[in-house]
Tab-separated table of C-alpha atoms in Angstrom:
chain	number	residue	atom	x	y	z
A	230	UNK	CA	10.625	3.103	-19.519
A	231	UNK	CA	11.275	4.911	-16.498
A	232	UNK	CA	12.639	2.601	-13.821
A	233	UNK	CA	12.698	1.945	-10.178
A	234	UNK	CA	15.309	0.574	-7.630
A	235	UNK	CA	14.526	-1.128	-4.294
A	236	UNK	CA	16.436	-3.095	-1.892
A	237	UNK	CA	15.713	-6.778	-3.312
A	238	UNK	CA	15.252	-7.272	0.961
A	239	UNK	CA	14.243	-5.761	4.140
A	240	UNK	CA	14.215	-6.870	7.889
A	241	UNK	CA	11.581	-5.821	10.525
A	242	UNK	CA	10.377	-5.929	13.797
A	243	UNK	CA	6.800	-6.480	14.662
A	244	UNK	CA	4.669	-3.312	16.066
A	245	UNK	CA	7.894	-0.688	14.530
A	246	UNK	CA	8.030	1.240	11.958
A	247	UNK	CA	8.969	0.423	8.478
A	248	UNK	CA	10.205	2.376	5.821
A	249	UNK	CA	10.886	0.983	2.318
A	250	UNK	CA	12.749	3.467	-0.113
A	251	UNK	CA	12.339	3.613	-3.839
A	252	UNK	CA	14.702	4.920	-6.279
A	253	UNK	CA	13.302	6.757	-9.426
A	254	UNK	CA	15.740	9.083	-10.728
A	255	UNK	CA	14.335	9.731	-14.098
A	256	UNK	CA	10.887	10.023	-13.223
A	257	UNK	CA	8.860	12.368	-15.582
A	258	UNK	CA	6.610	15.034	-14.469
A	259	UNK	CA	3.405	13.035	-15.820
A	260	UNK	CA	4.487	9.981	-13.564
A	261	UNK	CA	2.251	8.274	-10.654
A	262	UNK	CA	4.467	6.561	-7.982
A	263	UNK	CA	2.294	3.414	-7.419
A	264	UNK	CA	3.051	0.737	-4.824
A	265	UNK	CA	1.693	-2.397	-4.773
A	266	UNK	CA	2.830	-5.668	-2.428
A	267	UNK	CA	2.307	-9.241	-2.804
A	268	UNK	CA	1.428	-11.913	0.447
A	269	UNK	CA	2.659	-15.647	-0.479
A	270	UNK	CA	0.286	-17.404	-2.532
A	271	UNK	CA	-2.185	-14.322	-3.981
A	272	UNK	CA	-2.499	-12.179	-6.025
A	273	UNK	CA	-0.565	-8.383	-5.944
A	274	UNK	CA	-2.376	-5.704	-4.014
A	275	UNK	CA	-2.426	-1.926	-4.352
A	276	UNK	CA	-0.871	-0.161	-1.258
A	277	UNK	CA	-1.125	3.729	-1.814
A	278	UNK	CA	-0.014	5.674	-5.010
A	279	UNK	CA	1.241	9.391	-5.425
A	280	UNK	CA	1.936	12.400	-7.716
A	281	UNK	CA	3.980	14.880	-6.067
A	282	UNK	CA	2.267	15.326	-2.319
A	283	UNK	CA	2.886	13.066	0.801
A	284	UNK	CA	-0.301	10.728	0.771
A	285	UNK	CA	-1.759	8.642	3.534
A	286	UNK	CA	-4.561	5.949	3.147
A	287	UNK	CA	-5.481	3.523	6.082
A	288	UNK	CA	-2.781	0.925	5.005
A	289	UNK	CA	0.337	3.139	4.613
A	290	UNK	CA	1.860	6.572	3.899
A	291	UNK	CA	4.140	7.397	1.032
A	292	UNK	CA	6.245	9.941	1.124
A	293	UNK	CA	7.593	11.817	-1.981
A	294	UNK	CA	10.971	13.825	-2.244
A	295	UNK	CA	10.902	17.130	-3.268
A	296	UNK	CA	12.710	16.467	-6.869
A	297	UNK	CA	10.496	13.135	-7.032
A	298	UNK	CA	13.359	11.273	-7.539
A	299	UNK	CA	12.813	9.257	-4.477
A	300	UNK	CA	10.150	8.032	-2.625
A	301	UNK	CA	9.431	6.121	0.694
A	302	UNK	CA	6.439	3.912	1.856
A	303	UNK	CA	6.024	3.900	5.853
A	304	UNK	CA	3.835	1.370	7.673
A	305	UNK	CA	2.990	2.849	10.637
A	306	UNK	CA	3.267	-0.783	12.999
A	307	UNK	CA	4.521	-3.360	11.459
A	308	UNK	CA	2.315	-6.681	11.999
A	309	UNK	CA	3.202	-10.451	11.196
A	310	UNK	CA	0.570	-9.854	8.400
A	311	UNK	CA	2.935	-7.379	6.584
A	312	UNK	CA	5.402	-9.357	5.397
A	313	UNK	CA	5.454	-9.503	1.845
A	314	UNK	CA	6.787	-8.345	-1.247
A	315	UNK	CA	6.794	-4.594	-2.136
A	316	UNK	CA	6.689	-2.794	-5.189
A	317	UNK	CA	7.125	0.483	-6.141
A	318	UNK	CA	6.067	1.288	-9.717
A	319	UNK	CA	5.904	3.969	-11.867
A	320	UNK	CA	2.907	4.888	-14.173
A	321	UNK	CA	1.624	7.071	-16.711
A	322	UNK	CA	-1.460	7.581	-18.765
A	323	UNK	CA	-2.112	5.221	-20.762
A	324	UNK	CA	0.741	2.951	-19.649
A	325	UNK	CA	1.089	-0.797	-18.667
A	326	UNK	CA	1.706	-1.620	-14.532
A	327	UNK	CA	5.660	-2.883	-15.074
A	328	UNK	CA	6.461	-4.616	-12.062
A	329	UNK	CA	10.456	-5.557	-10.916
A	330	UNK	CA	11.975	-7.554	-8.660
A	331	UNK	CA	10.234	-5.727	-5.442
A	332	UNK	CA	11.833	-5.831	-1.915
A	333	UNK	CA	11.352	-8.746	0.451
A	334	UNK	CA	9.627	-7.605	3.974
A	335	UNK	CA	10.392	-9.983	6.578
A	336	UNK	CA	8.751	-8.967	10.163
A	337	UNK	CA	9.857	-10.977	13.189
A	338	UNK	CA	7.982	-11.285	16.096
B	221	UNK	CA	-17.794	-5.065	-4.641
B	222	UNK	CA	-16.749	-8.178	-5.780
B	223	UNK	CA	-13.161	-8.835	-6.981
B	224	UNK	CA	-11.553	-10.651	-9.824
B	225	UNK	CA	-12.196	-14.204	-10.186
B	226	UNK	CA	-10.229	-16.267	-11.852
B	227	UNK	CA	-10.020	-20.443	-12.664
B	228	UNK	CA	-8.575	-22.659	-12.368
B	229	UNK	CA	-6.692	-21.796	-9.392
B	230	UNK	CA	-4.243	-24.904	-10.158
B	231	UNK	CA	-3.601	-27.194	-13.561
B	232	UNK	CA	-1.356	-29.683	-13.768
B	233	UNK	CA	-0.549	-30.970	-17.389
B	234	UNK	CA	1.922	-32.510	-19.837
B	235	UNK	CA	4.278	-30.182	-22.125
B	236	UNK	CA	2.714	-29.919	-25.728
B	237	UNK	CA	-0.708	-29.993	-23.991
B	238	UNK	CA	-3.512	-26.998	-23.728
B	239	UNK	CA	-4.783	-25.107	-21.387
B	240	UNK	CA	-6.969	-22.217	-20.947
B	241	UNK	CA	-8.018	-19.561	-17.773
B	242	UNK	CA	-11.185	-17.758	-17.572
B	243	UNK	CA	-11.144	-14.293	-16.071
B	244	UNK	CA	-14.079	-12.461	-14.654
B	245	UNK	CA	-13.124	-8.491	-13.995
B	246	UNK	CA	-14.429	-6.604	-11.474
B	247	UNK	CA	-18.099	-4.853	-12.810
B	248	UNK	CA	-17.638	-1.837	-15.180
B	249	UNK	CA	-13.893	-2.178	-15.537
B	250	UNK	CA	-12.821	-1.178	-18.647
B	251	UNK	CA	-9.320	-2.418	-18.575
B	252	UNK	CA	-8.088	-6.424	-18.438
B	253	UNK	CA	-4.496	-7.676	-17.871
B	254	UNK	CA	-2.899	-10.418	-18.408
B	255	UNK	CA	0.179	-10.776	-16.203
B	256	UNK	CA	2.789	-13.971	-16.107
B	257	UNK	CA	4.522	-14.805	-13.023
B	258	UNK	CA	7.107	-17.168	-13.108
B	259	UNK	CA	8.785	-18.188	-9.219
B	260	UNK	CA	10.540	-15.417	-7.813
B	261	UNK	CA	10.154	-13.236	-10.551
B	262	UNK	CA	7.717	-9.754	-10.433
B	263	UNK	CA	5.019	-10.237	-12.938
B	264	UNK	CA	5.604	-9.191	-16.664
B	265	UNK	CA	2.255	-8.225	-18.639
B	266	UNK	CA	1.346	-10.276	-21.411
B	267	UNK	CA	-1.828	-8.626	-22.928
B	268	UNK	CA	-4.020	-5.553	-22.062
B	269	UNK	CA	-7.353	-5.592	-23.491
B	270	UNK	CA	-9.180	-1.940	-23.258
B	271	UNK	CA	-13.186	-3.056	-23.811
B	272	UNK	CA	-12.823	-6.053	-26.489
B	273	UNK	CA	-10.149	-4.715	-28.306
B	274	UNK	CA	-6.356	-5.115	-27.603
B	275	UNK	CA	-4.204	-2.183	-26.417
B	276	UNK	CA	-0.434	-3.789	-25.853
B	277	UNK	CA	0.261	-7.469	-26.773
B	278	UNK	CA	4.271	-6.853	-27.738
B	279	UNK	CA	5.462	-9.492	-24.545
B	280	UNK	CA	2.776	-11.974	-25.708
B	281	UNK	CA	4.288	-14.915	-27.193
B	282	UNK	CA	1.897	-15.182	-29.749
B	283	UNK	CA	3.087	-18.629	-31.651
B	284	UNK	CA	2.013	-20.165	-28.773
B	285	UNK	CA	-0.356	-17.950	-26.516
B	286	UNK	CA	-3.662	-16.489	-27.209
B	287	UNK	CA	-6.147	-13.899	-25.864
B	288	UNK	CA	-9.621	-12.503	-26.526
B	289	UNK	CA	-12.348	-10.337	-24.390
B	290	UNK	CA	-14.918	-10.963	-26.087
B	291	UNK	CA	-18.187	-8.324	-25.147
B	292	UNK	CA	-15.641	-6.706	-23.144
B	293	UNK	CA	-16.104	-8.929	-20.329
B	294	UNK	CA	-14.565	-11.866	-19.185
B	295	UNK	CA	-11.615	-12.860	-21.183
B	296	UNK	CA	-9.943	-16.363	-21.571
B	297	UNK	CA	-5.866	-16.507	-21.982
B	298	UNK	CA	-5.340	-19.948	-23.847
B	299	UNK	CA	-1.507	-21.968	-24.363
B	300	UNK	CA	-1.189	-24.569	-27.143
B	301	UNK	CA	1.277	-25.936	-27.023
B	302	UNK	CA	2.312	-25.854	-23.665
B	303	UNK	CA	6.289	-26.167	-22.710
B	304	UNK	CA	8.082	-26.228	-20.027
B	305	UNK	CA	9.004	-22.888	-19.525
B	306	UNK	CA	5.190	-21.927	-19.409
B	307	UNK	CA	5.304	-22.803	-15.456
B	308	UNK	CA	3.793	-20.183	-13.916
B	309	UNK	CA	1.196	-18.072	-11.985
B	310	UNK	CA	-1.065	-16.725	-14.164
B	311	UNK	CA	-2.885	-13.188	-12.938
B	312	UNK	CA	-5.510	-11.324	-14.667
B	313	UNK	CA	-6.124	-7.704	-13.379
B	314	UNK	CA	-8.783	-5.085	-14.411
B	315	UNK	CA	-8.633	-1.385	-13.900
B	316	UNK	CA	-11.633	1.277	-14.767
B	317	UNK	CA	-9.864	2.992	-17.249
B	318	UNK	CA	-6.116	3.659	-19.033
B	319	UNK	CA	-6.191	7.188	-19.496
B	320	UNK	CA	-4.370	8.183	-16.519
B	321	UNK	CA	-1.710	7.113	-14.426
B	322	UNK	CA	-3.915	7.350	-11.830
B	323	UNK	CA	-5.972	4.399	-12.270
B	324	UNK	CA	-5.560	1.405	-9.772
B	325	UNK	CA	-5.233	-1.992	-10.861
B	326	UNK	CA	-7.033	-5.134	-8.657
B	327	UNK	CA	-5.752	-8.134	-9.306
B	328	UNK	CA	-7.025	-11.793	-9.200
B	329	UNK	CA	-5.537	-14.452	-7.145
B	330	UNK	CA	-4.080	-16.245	-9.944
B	331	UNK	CA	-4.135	-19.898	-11.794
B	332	UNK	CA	-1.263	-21.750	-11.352
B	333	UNK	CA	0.116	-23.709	-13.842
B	334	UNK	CA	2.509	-26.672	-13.598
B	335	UNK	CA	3.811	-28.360	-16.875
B	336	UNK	CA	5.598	-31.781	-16.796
């Protein structure tokens, strides 16, 4: 299985920037780059997912390296209501969603 | 559109007990998942069910855990006998379809379970 590595955590501030980075250095070409993230007590929720272009959706933006071996999810402002755990996934047809250990968001006002 | 419901949100019982959770997909979803979550772990699939039938059931520790969809519905994950190690959030999650790495899965809020 192809596999992912993320920071296990990540400090921000509220109302910046964020920008949590995804390893994925043997990525195939048939390969989504899926993020999810998961608020205390529920259940996860998709966040944005990918091929090869730069995608935006009202939540986030996720950029993709040129090789693909890398990847990057940017939230714009950064609220209290952010912090979570992220996780960047990879998926193909027909595959299960196999999730790791994520990376820890922690916003401070 | 409504989302995946799931119950009991929270069951408390005694090792060698049973229990059972009830999942109701989101409409027209194809796709169910299984998913254990043990505390401050990611989740690790247990079963995927495409329709009624059973696509990938190779993590589920069948001596002990069971599964069915039946009419390709709602699905009930069952544990008999319970241990201890079985402590966990459990989270069912439905997606339209598994022919492409496109699809998105939605997830449930989970049951909790707690065995003493």
């Amino acid at each position: 299985d192809a596999k992912t590595t993320q920071p296990n955590s990540m400090e921000s501030n509220e109302e910046e920037p964020v920008h949590l980075p995804c390893n994925h250095s043997t990525i195939s070409g048939t390969d989504y780059i899926h993020w999810y993230r998961q608020l205390p007590s529920q259940g996860p929720e998709y966040v944005i997912h990918g091929l090869t272009s730069n995608v935006n959706n009202r939540m986030a933006s996720l950029a993709i390296a040129e090789d693909r071996k890398s990847s990057t999810l940017i939230l714009h402002r950064a609220t209290l209501r952010d912090a979570a755990v992220y996780y960047c996934i990879l998926r193909w047809a027909g595959n299960m969603l196999t999730f790791g250990g994520g990376t820890r968001l922690m916003v401070k006002p | 559109e409504a989302g995946v419901a799931q119950s009991p949100r929270y069951k408390i019982i005694e090792k060698r007990q049973s229990v059972a959770f009830w999942c109701n997909p989101i409409s027209g979803h194809a796709t169910l998942y299984w998913y254990q979550q043990i505390l401050g772990q990611g989740p690790k699939l247990l079963i995927q069910f495409q329709n009624n039938g059973v696509v990938d059931d190779s993590q589920l520790p069948k001596d002990r855990f069971s599964a069915e969809r039946l009419k390709g519905v709602d699905s009930t994950l069952k544990i008999q006998p319970a241990k201890l190690e079985d402590s966990a959030v459990y989270l069912c999650a439905s997606s339209q379809g598994h022919g492409t790495g496109a699809n998105v899965l939605t997830f449930g809020a989970g049951s909790r379970l707690t065995v003493l």
